[in-house]
Coordinates of C-alpha atoms in Angstrom, one line a residue:
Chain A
X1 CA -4.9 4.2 -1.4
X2 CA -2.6 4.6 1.6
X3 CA 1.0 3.5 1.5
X4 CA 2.1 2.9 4.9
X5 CA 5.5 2.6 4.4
X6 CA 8.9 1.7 6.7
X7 CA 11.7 3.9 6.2
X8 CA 14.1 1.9 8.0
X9 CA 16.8 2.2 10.8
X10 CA 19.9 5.0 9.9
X11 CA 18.8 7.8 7.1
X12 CA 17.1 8.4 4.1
X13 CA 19.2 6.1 1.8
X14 CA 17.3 2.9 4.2
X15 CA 14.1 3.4 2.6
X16 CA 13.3 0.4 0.1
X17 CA 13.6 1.1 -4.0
X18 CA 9.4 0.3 -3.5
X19 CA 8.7 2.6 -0.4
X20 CA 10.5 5.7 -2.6
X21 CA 8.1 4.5 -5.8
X22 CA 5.3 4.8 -3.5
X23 CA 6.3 7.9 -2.3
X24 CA 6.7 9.6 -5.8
X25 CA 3.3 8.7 -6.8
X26 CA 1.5 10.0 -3.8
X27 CA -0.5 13.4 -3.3
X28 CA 0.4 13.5 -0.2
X29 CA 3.1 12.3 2.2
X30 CA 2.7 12.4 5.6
X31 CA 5.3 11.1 8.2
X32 CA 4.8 10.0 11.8
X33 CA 7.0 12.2 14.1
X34 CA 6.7 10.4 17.4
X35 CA 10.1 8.9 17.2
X36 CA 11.0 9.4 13.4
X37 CA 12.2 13.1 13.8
X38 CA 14.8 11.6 16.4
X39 CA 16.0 8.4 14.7
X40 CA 16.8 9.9 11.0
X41 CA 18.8 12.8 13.9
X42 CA 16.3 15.0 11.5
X43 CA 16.1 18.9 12.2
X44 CA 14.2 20.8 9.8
X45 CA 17.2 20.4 7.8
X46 CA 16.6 16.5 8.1
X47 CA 13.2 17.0 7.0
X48 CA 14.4 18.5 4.0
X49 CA 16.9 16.2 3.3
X50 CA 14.0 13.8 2.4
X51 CA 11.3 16.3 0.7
X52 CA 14.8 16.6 -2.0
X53 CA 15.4 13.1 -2.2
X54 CA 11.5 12.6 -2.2
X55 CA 11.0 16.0 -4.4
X56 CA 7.6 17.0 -2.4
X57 CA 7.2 18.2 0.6
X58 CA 6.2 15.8 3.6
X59 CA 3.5 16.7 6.0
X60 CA 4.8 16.1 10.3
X61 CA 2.0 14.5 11.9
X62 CA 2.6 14.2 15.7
X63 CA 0.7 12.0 17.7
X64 CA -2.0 14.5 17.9
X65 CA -2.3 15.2 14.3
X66 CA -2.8 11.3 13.9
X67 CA -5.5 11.4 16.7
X68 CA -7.5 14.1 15.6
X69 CA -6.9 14.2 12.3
X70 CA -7.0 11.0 11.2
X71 CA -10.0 10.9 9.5
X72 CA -9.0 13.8 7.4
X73 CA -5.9 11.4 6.1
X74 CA -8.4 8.8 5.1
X75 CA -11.1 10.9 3.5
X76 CA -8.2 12.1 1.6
X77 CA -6.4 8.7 0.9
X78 CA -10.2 7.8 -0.2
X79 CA -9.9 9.8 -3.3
X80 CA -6.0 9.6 -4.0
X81 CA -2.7 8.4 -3.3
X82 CA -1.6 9.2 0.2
X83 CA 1.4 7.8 2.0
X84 CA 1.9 7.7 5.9
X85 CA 6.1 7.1 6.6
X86 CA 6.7 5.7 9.9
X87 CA 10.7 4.7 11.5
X88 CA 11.7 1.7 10.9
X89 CA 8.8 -0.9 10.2
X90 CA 5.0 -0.6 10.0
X91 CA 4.5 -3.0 12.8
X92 CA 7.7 -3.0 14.4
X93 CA 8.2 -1.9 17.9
X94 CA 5.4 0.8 17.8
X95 CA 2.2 -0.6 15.7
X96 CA -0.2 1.2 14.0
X97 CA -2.8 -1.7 14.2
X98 CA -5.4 1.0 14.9
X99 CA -4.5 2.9 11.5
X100 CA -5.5 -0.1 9.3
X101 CA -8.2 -1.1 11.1
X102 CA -10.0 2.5 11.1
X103 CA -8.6 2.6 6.8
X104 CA -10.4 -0.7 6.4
X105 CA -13.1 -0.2 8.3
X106 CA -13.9 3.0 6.1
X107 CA -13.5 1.3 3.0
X108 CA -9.7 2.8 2.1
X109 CA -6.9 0.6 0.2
X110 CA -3.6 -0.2 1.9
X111 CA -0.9 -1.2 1.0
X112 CA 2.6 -1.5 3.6
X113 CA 6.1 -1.7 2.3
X114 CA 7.7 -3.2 4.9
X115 CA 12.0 -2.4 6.0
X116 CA 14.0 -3.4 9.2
X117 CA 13.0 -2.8 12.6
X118 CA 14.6 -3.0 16.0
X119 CA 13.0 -6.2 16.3
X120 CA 14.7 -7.6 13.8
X121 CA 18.1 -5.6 13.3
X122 CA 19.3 -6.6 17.1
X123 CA 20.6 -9.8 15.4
X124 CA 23.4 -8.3 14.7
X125 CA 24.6 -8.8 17.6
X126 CA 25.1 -12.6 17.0
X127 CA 22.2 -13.9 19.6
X128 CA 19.9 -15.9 17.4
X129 CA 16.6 -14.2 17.1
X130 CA 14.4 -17.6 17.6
X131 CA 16.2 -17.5 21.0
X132 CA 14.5 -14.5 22.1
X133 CA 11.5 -15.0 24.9
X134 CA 9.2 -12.0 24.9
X135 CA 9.6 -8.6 24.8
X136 CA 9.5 -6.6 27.6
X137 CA 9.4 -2.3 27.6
X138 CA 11.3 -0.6 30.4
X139 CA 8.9 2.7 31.2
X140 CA 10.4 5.9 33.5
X141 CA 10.0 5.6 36.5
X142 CA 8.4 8.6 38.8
X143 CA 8.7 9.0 42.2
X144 CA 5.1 7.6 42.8
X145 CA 5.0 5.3 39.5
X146 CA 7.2 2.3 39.5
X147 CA 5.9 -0.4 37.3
X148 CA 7.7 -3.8 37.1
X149 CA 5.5 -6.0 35.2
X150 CA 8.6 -6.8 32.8
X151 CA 10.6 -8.6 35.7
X152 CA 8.4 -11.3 35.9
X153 CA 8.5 -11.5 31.9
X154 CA 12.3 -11.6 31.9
X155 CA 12.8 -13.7 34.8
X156 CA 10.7 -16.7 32.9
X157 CA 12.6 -15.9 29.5
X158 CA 16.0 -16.6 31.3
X159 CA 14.8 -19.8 33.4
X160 CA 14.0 -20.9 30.2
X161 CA 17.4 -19.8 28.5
X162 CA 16.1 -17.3 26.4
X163 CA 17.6 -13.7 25.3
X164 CA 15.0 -10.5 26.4
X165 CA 14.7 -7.5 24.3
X166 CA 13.8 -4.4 26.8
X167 CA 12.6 -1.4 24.8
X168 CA 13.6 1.7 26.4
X169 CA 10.8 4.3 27.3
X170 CA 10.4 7.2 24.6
X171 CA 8.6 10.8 26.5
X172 CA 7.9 12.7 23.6
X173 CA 5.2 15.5 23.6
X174 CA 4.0 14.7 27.2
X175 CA 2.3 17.9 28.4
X176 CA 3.7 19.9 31.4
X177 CA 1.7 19.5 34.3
X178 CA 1.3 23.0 34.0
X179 CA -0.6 22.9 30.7
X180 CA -2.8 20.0 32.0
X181 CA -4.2 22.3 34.6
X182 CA -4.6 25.4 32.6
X183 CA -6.0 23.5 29.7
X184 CA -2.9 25.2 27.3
X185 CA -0.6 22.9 25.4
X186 CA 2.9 23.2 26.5
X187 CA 5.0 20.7 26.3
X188 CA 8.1 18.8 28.3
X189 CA 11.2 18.4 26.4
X190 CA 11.6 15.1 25.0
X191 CA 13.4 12.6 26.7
X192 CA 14.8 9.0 25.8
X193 CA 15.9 6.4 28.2
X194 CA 19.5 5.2 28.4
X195 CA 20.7 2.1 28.4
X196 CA 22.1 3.4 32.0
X197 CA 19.3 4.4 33.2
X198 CA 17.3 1.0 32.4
X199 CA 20.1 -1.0 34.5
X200 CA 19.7 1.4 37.6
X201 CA 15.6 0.6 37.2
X202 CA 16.2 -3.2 36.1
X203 CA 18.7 -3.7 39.1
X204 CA 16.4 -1.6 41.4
X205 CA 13.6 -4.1 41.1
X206 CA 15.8 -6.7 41.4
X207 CA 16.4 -5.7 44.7
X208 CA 12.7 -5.5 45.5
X209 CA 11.6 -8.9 44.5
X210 CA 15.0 -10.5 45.1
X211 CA 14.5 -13.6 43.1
X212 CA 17.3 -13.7 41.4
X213 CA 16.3 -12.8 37.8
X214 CA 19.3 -11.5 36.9
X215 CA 22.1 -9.5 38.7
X216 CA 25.2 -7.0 37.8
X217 CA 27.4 -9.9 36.8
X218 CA 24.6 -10.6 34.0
X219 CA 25.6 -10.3 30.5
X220 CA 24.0 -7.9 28.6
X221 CA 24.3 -6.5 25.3
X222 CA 23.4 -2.2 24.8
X223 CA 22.5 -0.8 21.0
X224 CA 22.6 3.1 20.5
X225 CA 21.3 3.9 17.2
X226 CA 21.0 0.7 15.8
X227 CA 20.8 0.6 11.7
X228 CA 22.8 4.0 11.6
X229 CA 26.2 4.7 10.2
X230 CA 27.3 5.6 14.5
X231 CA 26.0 2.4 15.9
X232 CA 27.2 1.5 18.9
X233 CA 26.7 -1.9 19.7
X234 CA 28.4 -2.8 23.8
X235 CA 28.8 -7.0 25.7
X236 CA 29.1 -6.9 29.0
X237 CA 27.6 -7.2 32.4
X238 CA 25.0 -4.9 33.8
X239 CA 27.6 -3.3 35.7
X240 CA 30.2 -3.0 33.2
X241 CA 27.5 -1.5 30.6
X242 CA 26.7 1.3 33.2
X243 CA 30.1 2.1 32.9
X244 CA 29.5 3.2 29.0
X245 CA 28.2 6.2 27.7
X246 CA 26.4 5.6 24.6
X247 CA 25.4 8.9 23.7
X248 CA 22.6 9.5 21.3
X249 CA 19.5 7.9 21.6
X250 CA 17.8 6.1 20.8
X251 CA 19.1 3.2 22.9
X252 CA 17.7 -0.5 23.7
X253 CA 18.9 -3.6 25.8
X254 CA 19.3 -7.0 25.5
X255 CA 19.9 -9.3 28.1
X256 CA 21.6 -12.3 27.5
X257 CA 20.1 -16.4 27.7
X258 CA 21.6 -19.3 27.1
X259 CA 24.3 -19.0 24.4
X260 CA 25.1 -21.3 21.5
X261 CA 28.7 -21.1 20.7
X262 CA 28.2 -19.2 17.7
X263 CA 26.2 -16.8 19.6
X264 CA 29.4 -16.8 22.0
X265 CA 31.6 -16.5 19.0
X266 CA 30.3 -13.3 17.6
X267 CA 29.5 -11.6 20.5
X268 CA 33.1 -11.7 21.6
X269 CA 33.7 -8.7 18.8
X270 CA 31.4 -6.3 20.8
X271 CA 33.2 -7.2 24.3
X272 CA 33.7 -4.1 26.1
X273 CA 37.0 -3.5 26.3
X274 CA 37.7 -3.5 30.1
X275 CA 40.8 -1.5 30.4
X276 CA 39.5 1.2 28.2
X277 CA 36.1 1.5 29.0
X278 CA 35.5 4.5 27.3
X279 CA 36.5 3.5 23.9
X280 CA 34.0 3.2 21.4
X281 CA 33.3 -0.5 20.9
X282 CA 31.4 -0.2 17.1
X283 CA 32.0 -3.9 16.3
X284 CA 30.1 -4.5 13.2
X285 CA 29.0 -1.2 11.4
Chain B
X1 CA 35.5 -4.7 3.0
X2 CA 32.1 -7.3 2.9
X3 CA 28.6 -5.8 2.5
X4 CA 26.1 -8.5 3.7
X5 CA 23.2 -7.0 2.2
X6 CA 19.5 -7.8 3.1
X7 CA 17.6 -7.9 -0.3
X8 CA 13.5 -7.7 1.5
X9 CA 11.0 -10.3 1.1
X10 CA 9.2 -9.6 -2.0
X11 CA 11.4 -8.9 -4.9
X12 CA 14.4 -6.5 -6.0
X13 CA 12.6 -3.5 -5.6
X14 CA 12.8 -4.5 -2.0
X15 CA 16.1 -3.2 -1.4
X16 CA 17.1 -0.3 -0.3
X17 CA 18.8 2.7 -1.2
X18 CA 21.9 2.3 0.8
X19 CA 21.9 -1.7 -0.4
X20 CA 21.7 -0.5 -3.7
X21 CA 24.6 2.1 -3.2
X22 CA 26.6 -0.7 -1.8
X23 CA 26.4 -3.1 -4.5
X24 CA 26.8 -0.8 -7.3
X25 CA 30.5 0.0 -5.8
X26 CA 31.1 -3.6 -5.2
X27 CA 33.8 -5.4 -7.5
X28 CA 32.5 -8.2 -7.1
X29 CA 28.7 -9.8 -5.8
X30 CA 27.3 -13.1 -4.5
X31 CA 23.8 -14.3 -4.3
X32 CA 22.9 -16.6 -1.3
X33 CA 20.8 -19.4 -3.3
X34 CA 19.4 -21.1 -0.3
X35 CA 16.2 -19.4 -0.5
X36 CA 17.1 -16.9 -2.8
X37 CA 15.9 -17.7 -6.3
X38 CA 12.9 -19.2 -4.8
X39 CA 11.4 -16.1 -2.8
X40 CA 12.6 -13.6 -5.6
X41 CA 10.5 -16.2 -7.3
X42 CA 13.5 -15.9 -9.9
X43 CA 14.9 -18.5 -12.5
X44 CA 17.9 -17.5 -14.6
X45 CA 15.1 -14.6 -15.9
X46 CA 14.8 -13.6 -11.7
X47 CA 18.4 -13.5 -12.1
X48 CA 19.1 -11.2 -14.7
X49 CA 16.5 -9.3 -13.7
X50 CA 18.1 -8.4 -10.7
X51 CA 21.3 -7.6 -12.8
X52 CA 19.9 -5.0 -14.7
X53 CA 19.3 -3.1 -11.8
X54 CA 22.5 -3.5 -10.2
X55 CA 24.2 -2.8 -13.7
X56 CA 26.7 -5.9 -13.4
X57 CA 26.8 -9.8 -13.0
X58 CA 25.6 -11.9 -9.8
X59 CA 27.3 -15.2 -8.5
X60 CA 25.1 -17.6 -7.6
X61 CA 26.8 -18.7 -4.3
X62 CA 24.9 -21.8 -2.9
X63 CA 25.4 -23.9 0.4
X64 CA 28.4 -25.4 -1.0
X65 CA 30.0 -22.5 -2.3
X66 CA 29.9 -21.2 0.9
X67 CA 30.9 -23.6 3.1
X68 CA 33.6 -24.9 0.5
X69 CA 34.9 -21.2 -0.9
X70 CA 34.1 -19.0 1.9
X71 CA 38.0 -18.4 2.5
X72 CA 38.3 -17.2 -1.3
X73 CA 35.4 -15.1 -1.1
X74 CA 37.0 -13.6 2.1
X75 CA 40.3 -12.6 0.5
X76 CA 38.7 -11.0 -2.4
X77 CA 37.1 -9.2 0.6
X78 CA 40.2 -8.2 2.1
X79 CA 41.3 -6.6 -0.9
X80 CA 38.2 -4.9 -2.9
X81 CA 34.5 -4.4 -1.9
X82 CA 32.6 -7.6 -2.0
X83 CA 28.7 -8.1 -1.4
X84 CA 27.0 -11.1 -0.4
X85 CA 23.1 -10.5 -0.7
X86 CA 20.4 -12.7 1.4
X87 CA 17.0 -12.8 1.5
X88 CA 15.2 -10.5 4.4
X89 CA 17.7 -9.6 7.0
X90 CA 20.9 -10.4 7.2
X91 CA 20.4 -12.3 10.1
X92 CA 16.7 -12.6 10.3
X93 CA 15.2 -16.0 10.0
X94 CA 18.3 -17.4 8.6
X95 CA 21.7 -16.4 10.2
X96 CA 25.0 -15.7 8.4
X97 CA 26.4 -15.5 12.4
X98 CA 29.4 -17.7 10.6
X99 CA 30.1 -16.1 8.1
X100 CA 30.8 -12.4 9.9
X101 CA 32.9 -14.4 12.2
X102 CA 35.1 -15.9 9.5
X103 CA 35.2 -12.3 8.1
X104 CA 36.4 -10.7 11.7
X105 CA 38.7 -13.5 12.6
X106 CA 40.7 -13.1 8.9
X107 CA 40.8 -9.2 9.3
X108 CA 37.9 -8.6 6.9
X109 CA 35.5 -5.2 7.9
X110 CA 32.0 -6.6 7.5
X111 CA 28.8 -3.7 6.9
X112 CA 25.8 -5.1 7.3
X113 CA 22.9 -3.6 5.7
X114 CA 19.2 -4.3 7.4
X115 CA 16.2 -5.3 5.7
X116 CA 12.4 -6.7 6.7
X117 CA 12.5 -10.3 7.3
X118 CA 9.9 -12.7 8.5
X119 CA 10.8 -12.3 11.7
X120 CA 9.0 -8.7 11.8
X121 CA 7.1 -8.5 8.6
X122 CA 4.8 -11.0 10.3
X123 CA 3.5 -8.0 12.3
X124 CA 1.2 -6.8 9.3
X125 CA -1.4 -9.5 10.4
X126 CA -2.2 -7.5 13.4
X127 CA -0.6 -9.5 16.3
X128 CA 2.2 -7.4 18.4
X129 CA 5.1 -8.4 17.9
X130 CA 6.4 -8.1 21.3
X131 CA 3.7 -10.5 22.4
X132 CA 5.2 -13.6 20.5
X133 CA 7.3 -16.5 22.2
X134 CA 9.9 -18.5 21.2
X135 CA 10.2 -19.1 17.5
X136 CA 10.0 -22.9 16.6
X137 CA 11.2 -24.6 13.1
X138 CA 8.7 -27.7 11.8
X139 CA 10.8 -29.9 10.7
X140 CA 9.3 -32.4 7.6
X141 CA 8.8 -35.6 8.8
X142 CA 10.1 -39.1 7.5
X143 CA 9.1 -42.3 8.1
X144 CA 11.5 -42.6 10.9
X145 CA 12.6 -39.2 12.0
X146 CA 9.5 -37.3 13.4
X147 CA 11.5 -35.0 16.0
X148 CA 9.1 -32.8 17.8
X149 CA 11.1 -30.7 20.5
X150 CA 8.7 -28.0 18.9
X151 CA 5.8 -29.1 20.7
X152 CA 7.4 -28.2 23.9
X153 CA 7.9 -25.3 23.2
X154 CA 4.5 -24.2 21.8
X155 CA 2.5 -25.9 25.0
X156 CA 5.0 -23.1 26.6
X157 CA 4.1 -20.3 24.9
X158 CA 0.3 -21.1 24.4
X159 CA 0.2 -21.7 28.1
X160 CA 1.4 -18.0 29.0
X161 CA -1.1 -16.3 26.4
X162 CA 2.0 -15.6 23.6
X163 CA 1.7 -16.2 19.9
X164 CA 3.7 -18.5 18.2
X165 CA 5.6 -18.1 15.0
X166 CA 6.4 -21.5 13.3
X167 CA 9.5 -21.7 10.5
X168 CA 8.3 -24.1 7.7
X169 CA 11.4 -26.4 6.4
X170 CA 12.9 -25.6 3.2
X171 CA 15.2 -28.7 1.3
X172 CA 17.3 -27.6 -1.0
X173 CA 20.5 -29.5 -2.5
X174 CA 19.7 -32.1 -0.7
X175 CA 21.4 -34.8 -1.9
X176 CA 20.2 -38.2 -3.5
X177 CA 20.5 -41.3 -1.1
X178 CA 22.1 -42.8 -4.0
X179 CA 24.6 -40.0 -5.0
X180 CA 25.3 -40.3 -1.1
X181 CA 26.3 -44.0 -1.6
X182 CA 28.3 -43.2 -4.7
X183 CA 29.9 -40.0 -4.0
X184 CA 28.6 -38.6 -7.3
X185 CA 26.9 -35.3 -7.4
X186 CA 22.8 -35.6 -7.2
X187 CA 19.9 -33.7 -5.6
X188 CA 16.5 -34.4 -4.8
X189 CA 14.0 -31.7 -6.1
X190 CA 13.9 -28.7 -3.6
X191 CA 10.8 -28.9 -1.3
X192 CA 8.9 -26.1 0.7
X193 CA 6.5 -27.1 3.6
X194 CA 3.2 -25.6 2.9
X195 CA 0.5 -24.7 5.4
X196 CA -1.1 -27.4 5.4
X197 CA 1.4 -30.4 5.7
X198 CA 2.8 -27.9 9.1
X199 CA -0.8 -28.2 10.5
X200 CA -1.0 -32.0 10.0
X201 CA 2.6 -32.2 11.5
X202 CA 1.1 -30.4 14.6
X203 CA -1.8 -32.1 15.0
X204 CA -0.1 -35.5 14.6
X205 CA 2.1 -34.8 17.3
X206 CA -0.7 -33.5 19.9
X207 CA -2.5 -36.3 19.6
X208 CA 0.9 -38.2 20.5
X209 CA 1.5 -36.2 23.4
X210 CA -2.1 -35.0 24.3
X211 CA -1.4 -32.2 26.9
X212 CA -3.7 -30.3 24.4
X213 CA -1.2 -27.1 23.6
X214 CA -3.6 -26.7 20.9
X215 CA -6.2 -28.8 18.9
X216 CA -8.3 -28.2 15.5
X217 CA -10.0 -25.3 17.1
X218 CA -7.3 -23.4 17.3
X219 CA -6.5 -19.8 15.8
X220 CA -4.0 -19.3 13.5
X221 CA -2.5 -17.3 10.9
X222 CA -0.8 -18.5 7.7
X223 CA 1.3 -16.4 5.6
X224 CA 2.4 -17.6 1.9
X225 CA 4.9 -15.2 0.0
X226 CA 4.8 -12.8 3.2
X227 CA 6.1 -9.1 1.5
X228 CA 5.6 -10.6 -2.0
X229 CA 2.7 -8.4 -4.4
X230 CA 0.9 -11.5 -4.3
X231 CA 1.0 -12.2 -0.5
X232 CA -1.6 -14.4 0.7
X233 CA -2.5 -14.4 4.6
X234 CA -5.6 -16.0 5.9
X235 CA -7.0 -16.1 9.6
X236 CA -8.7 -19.2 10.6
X237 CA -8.6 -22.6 12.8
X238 CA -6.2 -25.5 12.4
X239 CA -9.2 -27.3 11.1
X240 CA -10.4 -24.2 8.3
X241 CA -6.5 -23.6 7.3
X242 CA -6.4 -27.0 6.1
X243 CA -9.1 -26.1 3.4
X244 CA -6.9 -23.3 2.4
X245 CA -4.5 -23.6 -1.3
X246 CA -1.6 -21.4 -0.6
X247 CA -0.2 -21.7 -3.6
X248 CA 3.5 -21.4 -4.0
X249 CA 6.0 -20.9 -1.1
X250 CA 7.1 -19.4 1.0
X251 CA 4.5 -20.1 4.1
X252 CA 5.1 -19.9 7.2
X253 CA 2.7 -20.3 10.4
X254 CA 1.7 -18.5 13.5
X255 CA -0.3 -20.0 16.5
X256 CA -1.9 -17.2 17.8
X257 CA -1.8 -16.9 21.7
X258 CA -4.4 -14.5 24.1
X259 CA -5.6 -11.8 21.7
X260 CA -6.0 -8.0 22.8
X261 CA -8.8 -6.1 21.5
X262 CA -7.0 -4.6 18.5
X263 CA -5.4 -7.9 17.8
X264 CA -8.7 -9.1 16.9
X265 CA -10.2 -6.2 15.0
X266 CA -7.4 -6.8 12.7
X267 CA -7.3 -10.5 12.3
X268 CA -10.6 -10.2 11.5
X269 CA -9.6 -8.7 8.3
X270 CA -8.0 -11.5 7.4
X271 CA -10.6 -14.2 8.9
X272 CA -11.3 -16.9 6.3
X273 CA -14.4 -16.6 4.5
X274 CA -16.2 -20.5 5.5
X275 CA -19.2 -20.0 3.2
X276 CA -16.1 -19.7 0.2
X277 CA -13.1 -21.4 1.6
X278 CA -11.6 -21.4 -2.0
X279 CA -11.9 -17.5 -2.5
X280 CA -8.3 -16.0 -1.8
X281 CA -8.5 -13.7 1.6
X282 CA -5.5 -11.2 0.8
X283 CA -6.5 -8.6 3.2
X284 CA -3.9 -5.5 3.3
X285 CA -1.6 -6.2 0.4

């Protein structure tokens, strides 16, 4: 059988009484690294916060190790108990889709245990989540790439009064160009995008296709570390968000619809405060 | 201070750690009844049950105790640790927007702790979550009140490829036309929406506006007891889902939009079998 289980926004302690039974029972327990070592602020000392709460120890399996080795997980989970850990939830804001299919379509069990996600957690904030258009994700841009799909994509969620989630590019494990050409794996650092950065590239295409999707007076809403005990949750307009640091990543955006007065309510407790912009705004913890 | 603490979808091994922590240092802790009892699948049994594992008593705390004691539930906030658990997410499908508000505007430090909800847990059928519209709610219809601002909404979504998750009505505490005219205390028997009354809803209403959002033909996905062990989710048209017995509730419905490759490798897991409509399709428990 494999357990693919969600562990959940913050820490450890978000990990569901059934994910931890499904971890205790397993052979082996591998977790997905892409984002997870970040999120759970896990070192190698984070790692072994969870083999002691888990009492085993837990395999990293990079994005690599999932593509190459992937069959090796599932011959193993074949025979025995195997759990895969991922941040957050199974199929939240990164799928792994293609890590059922190829489990089913060898014959193995599996079973998810699902927890919060961004996806779901961002109603915090106060904007209903049946209010939200589609998603749209925010990638780097590079002095020759400069995609901009998602401004069509938000500009038809707000003519239609709806709230857009922008997911914020995640570079982790991206070879050096250097490696690429000499065929040896070395890697960039990683890097995360802030919710700054996403307002410079949102506002930059803005100006390209100037059809007034949205501007700097547009209310916004910016989550750094959503689900953990430092959350910091920021209202205000693109230009008064760029005014924030938020620190830590990871970060993600929401940009603001049509509000209901309840929305308007509740997100009045996150307001930045103008006069002190660089106090900490934590709202709700 | 006031935990609101998401409890999961299936049943109280679905919280998590930190939940757990929280309500065992709470003095005092409320139970949200509006869908509570029925998706833990819980009677007075359910009940205890749940606290066992918390180690002391629950208050059942339904709409009216809410809406008519929130201000006494507040103060004992102000004063002590007090948790308040939902079902799913705090403010997944269902908000408590109000009741944080209430909480902030009296003074009271609000923690929310994050769970899955529908609103992502609907991922494990394959579709990407980022790739769904607007959320609609299918209202049940009476003789004279058949409001279908939903439809609108789906023709929209449908129309630019996106999948469509539909929220099936839940009545409870509804009270008795008669106890209405007398001002005594009745209720009518809770009812759930299943599956199948949704799709007749649906297709009623096409047929009365005919811009053909969608028709018998059309893929779908229904979801009963969605995170429960005995989950049931089953791929098929409008026309094949009708056949389907979902047993008891919760379900809930998604209109699938323009499918990606992977999409579709793993809806297929999940396709209705035509040649046994009976047999139950669980696919990935």
């Amino acid at each position: 059988m494999l357990y693919i289980i969600g562990l959940g926004l913050g820490d450890e302690r978000d990990i569901t009484l059934r994910g931890l039974d499904a971890v205790k029972k397993c052979e082996k327990v591998y977790i997905e690294a892409y984002t997870s070592l970040l999120s759970f602020g896990l070192s190698t000392d984070g790692l072994s916060t969870l083999e002691k709460l888990y009492g085993k120890p837990i395999i990293l399996a990079d994005r690599e190790t999932v593509e190459e080795k992937v069959d090796n997980i599932l011959s193993e989970a074949h025979g025995s108990d195997v759990a895969f850990l991922v941040v957050g939830d199974p199929f939240g804001a990164t799928t792994h889709t293609d890590l059922v299919v190829r489990a089913k379509t060898m014959g193995v069990d599996v079973k998810v245990v699902h927890n919060a996600s961004v996806m779901n957690a961002i109603g915090i904030c106060g904007l209903q989540l049946y209010r939200y258009g589609e998603t749209v994700s925010i990638p780097f841009f590079t002095e020759t790439w400069r995609p901009d799909s998602f401004y069509e994509k938000i500009e038809r969620n707000r003519k239609l009064g709806l709230h857009t989630l922008c997911l914020l590019d995640i570079r982790v494990k991206e070879p050096t160009l250097e490696s690429l050409c000499r065929g040896k794996k070395q890697y960039e650092p990683p890097r995360f995008m802030t919710i700054n950065t996403a307002i410079d590239q949102l506002l930059e295409v803005e100006q390209k296709h100037g059809k007034s999707a949205y501007n700097e007076d547009t209310e916004c809403v910016g989550f750094a570390r959503l689900g953990s005990e430092d959350q910091m949750i920021v209202a205000g307009t693109m230009r008064q968000l760029q005014t924030v640091d938020f620190g830590e990543p990871l970060h993600c955006l929401v940009i603001v619809g049509k509000t209901h007065p309840v929305e308007e309510e509740m997100l009045e407790f996150y307001k930045i405060n103008t006069e002190k912009p660089e106090q900490k705004c934590n709202g709700i913890a």
